[in-house]
mmCIF file of C-alpha atoms in Angstrom:
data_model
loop_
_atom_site.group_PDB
_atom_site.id
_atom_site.type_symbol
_atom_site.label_atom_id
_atom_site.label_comp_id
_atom_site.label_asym_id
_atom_site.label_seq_id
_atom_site.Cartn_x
_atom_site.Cartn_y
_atom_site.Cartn_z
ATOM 1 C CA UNK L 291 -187.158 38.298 16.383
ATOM 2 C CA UNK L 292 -189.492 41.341 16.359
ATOM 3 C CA UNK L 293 -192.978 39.632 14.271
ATOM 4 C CA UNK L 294 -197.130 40.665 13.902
ATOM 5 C CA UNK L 295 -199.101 40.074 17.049
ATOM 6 C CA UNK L 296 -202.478 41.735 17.068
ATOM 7 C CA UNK L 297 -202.555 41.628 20.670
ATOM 8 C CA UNK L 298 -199.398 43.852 20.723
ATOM 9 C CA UNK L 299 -198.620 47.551 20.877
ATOM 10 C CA UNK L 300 -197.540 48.989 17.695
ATOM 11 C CA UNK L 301 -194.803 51.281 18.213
ATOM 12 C CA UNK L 302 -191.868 53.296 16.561
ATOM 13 C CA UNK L 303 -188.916 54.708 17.536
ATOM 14 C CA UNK L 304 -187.683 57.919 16.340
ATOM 15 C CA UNK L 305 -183.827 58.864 16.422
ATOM 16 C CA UNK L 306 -183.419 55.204 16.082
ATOM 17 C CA UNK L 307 -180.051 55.619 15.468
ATOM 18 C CA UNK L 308 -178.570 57.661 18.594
ATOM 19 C CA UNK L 309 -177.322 55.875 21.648
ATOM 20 C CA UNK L 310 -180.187 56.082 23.553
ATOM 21 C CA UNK L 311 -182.369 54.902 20.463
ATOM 22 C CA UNK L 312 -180.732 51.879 19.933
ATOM 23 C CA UNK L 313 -180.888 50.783 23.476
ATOM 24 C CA UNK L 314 -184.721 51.148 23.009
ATOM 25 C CA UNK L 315 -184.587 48.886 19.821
ATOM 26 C CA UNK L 316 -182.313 46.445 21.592
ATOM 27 C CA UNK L 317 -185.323 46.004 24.756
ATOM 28 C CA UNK L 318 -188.348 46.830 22.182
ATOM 29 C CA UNK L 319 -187.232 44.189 20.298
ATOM 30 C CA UNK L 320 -187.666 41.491 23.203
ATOM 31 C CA UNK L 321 -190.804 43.162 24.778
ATOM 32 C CA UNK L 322 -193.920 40.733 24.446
ATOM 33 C CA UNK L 323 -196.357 43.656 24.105
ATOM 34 C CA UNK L 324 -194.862 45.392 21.413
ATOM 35 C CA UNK L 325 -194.989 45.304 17.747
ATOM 36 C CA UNK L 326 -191.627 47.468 16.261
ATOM 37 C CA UNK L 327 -193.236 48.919 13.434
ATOM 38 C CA UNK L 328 -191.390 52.087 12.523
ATOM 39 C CA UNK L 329 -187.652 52.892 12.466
ATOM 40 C CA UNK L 330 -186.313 56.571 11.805
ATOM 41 C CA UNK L 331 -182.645 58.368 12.469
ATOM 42 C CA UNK L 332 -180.592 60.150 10.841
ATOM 43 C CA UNK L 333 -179.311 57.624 8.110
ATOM 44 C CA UNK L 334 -180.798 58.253 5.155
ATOM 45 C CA UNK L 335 -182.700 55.005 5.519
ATOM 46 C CA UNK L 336 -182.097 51.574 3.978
ATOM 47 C CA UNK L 337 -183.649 48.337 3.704
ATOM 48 C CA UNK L 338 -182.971 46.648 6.658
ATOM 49 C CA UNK L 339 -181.437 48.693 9.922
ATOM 50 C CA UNK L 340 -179.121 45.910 10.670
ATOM 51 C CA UNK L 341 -176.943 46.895 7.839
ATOM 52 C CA UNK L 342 -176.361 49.869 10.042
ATOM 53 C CA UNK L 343 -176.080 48.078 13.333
ATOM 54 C CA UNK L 344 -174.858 44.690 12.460
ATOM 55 C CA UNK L 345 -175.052 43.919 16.703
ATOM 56 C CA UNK L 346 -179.170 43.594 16.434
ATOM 57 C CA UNK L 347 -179.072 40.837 13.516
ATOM 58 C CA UNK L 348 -181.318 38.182 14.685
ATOM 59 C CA UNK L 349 -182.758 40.200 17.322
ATOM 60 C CA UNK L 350 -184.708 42.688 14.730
ATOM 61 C CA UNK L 351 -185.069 42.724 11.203
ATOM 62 C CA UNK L 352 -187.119 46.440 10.047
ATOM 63 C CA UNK L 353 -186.441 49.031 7.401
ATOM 64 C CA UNK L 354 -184.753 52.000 8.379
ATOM 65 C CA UNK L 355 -186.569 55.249 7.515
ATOM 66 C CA UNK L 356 -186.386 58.639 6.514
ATOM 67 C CA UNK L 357 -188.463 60.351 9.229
ATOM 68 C CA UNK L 358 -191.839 61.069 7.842
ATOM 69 C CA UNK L 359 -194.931 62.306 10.610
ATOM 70 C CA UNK L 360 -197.404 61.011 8.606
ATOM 71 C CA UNK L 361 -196.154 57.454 8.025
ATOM 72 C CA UNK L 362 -194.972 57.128 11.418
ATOM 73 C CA UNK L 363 -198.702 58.183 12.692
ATOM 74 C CA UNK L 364 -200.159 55.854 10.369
ATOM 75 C CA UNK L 365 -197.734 52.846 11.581
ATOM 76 C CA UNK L 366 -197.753 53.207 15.048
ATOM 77 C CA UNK L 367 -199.846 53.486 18.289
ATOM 78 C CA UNK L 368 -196.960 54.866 20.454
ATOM 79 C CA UNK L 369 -193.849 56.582 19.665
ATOM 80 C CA UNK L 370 -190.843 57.081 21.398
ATOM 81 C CA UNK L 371 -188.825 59.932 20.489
ATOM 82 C CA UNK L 372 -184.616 59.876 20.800
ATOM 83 C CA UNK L 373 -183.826 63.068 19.223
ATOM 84 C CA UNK L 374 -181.403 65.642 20.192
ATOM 85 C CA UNK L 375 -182.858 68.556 22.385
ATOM 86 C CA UNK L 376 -184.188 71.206 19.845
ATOM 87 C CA UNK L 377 -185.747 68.748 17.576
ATOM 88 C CA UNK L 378 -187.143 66.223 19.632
ATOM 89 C CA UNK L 379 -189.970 67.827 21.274
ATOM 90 C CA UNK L 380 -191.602 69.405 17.787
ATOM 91 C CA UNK L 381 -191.333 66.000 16.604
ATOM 92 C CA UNK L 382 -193.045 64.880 19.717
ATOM 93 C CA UNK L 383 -195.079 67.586 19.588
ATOM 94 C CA UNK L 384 -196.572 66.668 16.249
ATOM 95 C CA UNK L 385 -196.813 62.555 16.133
ATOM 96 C CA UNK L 386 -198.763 63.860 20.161
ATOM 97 C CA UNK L 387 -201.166 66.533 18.031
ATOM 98 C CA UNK L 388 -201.539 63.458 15.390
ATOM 99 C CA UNK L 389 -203.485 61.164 18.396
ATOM 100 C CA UNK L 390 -200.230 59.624 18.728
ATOM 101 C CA UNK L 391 -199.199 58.272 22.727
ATOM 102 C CA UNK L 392 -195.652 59.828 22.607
ATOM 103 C CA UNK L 393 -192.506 59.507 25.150
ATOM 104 C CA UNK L 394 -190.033 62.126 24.498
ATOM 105 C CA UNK L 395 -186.559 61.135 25.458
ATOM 106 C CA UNK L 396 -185.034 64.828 25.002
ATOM 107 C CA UNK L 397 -184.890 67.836 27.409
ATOM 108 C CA UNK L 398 -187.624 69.569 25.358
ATOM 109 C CA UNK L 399 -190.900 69.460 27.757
ATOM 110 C CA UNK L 400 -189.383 68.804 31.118
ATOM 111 C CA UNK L 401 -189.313 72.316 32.236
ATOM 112 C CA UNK L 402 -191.462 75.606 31.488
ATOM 113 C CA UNK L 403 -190.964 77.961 29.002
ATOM 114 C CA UNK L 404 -188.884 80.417 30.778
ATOM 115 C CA UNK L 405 -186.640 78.045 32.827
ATOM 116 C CA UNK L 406 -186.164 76.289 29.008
ATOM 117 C CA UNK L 407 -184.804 79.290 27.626
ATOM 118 C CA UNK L 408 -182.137 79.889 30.665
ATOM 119 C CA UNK L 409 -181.076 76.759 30.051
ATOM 120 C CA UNK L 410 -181.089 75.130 26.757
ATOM 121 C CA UNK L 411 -180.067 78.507 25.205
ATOM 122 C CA UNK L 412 -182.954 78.002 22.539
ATOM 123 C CA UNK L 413 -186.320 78.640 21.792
ATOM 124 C CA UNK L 414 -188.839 75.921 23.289
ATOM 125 C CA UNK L 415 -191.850 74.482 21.997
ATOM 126 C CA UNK L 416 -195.305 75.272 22.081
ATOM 127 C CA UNK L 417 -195.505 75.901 25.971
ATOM 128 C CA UNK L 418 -199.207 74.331 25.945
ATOM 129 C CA UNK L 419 -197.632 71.332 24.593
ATOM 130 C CA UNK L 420 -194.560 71.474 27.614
ATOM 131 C CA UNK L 421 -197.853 71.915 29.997
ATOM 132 C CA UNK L 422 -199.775 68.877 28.831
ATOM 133 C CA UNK L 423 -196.156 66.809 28.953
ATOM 134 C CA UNK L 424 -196.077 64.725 32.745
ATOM 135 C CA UNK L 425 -193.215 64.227 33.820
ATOM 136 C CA UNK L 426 -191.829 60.454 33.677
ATOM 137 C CA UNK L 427 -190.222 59.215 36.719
ATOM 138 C CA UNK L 428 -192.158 56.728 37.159
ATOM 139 C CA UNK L 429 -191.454 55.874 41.260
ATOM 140 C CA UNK L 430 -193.002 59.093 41.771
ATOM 141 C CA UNK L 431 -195.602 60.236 39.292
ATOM 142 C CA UNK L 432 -196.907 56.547 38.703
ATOM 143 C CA UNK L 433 -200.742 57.465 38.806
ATOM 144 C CA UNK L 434 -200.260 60.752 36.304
ATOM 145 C CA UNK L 435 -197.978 58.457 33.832
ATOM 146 C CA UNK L 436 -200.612 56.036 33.699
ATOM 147 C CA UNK L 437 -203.085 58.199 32.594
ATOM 148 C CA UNK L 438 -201.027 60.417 30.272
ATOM 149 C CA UNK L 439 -200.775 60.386 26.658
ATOM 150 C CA UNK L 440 -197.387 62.544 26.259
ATOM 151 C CA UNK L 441 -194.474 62.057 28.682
ATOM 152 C CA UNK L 442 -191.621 63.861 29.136
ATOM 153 C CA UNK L 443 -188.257 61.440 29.996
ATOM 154 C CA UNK L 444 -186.559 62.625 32.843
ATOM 155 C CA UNK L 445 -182.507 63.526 31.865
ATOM 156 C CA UNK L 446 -180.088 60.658 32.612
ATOM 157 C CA UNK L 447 -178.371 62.760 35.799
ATOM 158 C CA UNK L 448 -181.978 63.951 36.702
ATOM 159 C CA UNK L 449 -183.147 60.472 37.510
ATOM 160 C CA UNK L 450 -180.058 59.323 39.615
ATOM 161 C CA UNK L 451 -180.481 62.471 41.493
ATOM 162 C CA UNK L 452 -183.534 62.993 42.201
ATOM 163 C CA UNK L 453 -184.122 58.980 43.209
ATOM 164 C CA UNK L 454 -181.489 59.846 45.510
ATOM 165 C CA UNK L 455 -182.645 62.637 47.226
ATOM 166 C CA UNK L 456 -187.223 62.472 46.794
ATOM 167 C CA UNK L 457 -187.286 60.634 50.003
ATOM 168 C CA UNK L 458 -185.571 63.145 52.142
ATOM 169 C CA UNK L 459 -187.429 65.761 50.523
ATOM 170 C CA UNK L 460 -191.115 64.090 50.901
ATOM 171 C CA UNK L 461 -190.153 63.327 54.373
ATOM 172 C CA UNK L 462 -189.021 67.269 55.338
ATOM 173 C CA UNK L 463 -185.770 66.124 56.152
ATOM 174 C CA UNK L 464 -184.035 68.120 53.848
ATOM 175 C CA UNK L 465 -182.677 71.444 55.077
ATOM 176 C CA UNK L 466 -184.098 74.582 52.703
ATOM 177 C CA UNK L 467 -181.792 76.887 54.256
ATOM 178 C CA UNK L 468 -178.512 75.048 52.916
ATOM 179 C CA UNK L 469 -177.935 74.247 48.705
ATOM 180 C CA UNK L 470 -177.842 70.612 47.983
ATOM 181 C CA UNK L 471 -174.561 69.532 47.078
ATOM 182 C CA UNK L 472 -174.199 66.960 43.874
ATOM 183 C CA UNK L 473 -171.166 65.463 42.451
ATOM 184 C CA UNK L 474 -172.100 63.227 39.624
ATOM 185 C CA UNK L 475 -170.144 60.924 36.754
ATOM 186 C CA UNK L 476 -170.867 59.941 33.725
ATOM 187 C CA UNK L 477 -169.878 57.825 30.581
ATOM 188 C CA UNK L 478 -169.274 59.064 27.556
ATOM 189 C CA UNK L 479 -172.582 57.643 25.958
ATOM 190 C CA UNK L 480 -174.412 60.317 27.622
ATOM 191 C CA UNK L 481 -172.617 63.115 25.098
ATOM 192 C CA UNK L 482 -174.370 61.318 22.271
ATOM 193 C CA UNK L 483 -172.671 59.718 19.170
ATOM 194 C CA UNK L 484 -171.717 62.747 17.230
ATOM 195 C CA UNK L 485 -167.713 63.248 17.784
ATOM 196 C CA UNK L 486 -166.328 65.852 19.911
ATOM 197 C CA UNK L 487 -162.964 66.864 20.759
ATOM 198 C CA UNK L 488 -163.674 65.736 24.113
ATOM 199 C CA UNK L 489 -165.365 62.798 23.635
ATOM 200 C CA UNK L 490 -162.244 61.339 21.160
ATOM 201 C CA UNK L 491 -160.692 58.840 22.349
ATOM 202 C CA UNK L 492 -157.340 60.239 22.598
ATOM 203 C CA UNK L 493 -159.012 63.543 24.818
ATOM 204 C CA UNK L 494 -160.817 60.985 27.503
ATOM 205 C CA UNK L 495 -158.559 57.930 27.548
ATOM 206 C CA UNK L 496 -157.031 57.997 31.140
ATOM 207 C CA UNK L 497 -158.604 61.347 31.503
ATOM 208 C CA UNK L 498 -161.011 63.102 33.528
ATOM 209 C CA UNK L 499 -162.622 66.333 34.066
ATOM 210 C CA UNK L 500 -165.971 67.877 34.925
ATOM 211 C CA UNK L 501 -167.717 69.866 31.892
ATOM 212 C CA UNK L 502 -170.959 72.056 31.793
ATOM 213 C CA UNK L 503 -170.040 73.772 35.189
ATOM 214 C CA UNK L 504 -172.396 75.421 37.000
ATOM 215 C CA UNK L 505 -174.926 75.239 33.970
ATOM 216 C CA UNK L 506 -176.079 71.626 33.289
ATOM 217 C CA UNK L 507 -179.058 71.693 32.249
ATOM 218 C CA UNK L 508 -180.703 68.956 34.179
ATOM 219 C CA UNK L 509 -180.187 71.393 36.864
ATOM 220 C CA UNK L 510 -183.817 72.951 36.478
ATOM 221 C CA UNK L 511 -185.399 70.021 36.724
ATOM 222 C CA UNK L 512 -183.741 68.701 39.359
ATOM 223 C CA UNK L 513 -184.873 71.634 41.342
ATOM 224 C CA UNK L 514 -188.516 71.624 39.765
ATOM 225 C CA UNK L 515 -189.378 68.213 41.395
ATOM 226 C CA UNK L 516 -187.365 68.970 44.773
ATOM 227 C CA UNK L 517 -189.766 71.762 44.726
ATOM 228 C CA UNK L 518 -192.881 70.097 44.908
ATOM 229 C CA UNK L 519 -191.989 69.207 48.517
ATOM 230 C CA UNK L 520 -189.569 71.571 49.647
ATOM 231 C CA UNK L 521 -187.389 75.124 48.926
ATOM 232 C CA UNK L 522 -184.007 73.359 47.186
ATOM 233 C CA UNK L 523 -181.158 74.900 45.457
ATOM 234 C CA UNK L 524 -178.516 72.267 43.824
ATOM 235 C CA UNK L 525 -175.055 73.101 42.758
ATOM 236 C CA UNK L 526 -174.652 70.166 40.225
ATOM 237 C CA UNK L 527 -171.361 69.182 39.283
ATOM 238 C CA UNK L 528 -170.905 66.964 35.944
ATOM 239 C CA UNK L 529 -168.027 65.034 35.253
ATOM 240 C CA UNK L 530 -166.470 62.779 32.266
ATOM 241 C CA UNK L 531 -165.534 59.513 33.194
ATOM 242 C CA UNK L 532 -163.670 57.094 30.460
ATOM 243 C CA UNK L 533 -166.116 54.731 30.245
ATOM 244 C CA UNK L 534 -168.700 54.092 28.190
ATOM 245 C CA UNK L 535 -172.114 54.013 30.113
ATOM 246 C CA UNK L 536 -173.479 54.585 33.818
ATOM 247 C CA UNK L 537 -173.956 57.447 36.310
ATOM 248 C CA UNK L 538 -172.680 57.529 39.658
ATOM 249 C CA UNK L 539 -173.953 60.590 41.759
ATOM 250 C CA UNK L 540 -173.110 62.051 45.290
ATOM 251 C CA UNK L 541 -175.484 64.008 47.050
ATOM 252 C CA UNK L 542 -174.318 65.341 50.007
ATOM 253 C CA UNK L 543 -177.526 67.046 51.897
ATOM 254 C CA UNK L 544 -177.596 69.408 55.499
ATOM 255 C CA UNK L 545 -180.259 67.524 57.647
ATOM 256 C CA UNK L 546 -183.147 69.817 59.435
ATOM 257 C CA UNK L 547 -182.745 67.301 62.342
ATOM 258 C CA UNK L 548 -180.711 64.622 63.977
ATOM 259 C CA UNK L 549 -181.055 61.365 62.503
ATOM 260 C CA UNK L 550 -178.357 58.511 62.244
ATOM 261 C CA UNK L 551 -178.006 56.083 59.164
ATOM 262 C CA UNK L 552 -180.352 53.699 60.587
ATOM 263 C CA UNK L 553 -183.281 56.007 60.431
ATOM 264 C CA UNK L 554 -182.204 57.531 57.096
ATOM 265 C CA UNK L 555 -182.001 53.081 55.532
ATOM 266 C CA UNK L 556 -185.702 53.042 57.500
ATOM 267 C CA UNK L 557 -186.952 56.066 55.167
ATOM 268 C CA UNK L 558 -185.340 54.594 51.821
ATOM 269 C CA UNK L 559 -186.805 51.058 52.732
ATOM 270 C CA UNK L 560 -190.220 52.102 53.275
ATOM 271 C CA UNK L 561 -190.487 54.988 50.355
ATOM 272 C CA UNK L 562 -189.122 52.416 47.688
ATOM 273 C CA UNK L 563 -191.044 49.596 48.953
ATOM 274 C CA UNK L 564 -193.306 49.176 46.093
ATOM 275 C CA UNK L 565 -190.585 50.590 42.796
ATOM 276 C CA UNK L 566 -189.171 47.528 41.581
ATOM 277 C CA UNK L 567 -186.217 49.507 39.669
ATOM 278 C CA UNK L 568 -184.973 50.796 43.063
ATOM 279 C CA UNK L 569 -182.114 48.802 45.368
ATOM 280 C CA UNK L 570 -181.097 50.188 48.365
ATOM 281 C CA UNK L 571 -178.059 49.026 49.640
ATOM 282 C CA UNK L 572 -178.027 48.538 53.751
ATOM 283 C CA UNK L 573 -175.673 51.075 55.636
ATOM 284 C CA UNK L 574 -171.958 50.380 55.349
ATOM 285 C CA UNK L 575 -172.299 49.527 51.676
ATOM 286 C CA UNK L 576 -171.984 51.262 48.759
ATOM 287 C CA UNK L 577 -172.944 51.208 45.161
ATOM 288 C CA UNK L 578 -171.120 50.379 41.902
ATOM 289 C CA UNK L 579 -171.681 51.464 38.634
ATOM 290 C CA UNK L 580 -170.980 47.574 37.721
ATOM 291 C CA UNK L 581 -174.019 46.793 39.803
ATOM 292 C CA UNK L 582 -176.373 48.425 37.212
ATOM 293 C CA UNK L 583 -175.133 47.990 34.365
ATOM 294 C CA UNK L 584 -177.277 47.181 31.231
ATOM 295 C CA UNK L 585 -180.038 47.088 33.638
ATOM 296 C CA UNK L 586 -183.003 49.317 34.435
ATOM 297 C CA UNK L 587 -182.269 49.305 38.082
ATOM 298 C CA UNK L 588 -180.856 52.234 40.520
ATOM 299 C CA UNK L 589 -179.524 51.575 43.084
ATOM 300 C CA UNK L 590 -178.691 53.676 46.260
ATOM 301 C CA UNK L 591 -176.642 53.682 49.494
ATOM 302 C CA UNK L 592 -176.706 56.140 52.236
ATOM 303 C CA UNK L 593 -173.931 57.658 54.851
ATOM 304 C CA UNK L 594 -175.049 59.866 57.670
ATOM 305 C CA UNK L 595 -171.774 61.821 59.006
ATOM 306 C CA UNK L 596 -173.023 62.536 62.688
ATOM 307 C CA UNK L 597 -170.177 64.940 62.977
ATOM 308 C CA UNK L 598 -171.695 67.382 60.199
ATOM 309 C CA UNK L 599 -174.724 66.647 59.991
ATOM 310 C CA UNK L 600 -174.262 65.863 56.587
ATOM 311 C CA UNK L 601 -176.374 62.993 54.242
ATOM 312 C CA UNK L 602 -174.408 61.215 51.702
ATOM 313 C CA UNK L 603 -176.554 60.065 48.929
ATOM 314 C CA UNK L 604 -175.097 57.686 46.585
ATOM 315 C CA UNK L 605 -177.239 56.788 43.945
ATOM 316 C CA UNK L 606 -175.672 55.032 40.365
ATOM 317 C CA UNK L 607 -177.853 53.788 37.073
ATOM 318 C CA UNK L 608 -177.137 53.046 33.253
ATOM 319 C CA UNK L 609 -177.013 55.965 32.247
ATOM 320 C CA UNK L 610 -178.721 54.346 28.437
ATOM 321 C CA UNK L 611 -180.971 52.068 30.478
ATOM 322 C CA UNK L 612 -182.718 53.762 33.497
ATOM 323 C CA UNK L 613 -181.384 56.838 32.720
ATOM 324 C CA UNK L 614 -183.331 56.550 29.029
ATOM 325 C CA UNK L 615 -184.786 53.810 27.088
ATOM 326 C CA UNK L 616 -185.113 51.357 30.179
ATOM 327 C CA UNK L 617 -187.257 53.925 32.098
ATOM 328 C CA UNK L 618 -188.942 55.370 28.800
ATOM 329 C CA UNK L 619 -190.275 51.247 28.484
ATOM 330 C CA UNK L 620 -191.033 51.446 31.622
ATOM 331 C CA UNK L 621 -193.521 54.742 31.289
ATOM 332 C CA UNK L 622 -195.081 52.923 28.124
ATOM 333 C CA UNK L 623 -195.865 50.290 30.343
ATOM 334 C CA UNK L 624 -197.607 52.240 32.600
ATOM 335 C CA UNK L 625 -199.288 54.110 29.835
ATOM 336 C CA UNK L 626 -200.820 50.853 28.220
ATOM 337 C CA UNK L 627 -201.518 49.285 31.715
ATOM 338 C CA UNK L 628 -198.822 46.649 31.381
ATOM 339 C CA UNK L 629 -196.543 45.036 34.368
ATOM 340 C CA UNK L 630 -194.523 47.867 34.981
ATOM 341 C CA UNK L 631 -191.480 45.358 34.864
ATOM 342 C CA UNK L 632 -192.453 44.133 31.715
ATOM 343 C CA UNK L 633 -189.868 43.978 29.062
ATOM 344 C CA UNK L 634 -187.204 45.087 31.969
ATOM 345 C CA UNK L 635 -186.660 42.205 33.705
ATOM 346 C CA UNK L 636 -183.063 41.204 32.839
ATOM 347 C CA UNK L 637 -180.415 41.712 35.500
ATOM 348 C CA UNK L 638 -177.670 44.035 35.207
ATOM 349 C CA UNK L 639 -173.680 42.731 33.274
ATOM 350 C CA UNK L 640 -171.165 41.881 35.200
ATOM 351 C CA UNK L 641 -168.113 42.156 34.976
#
């Protein structure tokens, strides 16, 4: 039960009603540092969100609002933002331009203005706004996170990725003159809650099939932070499974030099050392998207065909947890200079 603590954060959530908003409710709710002050989606609002969302009685009980900037700024400290892409980042935009700490969980300021357009297929915001934005994987950009004060949530397949493949890049074992190969499934929670023809359940049910291909737009982002440390072009493939939440991706990456699996572990061991989201799984085993589930935790497992030359990456999360509110609670952690674990600490479901 969410009540006052002075000692506590207060904080909102906006697009409160989405997948990816609720999931932040359900772990806001249980954090010890924070104070749920504001609820927003896009119900018309009501007296108590649980008449919405009957799962979180007990666990929360808070109005639902109409979105209002000026009533959210005046109720909260820090605001995370679950919006679709096109209207999440002006909303962020403004509660961040109101003194507001703000975590954006849309594709809105993860990528410049130009690579935006390309894209989303839609006018971005205020590219001074994009600039000042730091991007939140935390495992990598730990020190900016902590001192930002707008942060931009990496995309669900971004994250699973790009975990996957940072350490080869840092090290300069990854090959700029071949693309990066990238496989990657996901459940249907990633599409959103809006209905689609192929999100029914009648279109997915003992289906499959990949979507978006060739212009996913985690794509430029992917390629932004592979970039930092080395030339990379990705050919991402996304694909529907029928399930209803985790990631599983394949990377399969050309080596600039020999190295067998035990080397490759060594690297993966040693980079992740310190990230206490990140498992990696010793060679000859494999990740399930079981192992992660409900849980803020990615974990990876590594193949090195000798024959090729050829890395296998596996690398699976929730695609609702790490993949968006777990990791978003985890930057607002480091942004208010709690445990980074804080609030994360349950294991994953199983079965």
């Amino acid at each position: 039960m969410t009540t006052p603590h002075t000692s506590r954060v207060r904080a909102g959530v906006v697009g409160a009603t989405g997948y990816g908003g609720l999931e932040l409710v359900r772990l806001l709710a249980a954090h010890p540092a924070v104070e749920l002050t504001y609820l927003a989606g896009s119900k018309d609002g009501g007296p108590d969100f649980t008449e919405w969302f009957p799962h979180l009685a007990g666990v929360i009980e808070a109005p639902l609002h109409a979105f209002d900037p000026a009533a959210c700024a005046e109720r909260c400290d820090a605001v995370f933002v679950a919006l679709p892409s096109g209207a999440s980042g002006q909303v962020a935009a403004e509660l961040w331009e109101r003194g507001r700490r703000v975590i954006d969980l849309s594709g809105d300021l993860r990528v410049p203005a130009d690579l935006y357009r390309a894209w989303y297929k839609r006018e971005p915001v205020d590219p001074a706004v994009q600039t000042a934005a730091v991007y939140g994987l935390p495992e990598w950009h730990r020190d900016r996170i902590a001192e930002a004060t707008l942060v931009a949530n990496p995309g669900c397949y971004a994250t699973a990725i790009l975990l996957g493949l940072l350490p080869l890049a840092v090290a300069g074992w990854l090959s700029p003159a071949h693309p990066v190969l990238v496989d990657a499934k996901s459940g249907v929670t990633g599409a959103g809650r809006t209905p689609t023809l192929n999100t029914h359940l009648g279109e997915l049910y003992e289906n499959f099939f990949p979507y978006k291909v060739g212009a996913h737009q985690h794509t430029p982002e992917i390629e932004q932070e592979l970039g930092r440390h080395v030339e990379a072009k990705v050919l991402l493939t996304t694909q529907l499974l029928p399930v209803a939440r985790g990631i599983y991706a394949v990377s399969y990456v050309t080596l600039d030099r020999a190295a067998d699996v035990g080397q490759v572990y060594a690297l993966y061991r040693e980079t992740y050392k310190h990230a206490p989201f990140v498992r990696v799984h010793a060679p000859g085993r494999v990740p399930q998207m079981k192992h992660v589930r409900g849980s803020n935790f990615c974990d990876i497992g590594l193949f090195v065909d000798e024959r090729t030359g050829v890395v296998q990456v596996f690398s699976v999360i929730d695609n609702l947890t790490k993949g968006a509110a777990g990791q978003a609670v985890q930057n607002f952690n480091l942004m208010h200079g709690l445990p980074e674990t804080m609030g994360l600490a349950g294991g994953p479901m199983f079965p």
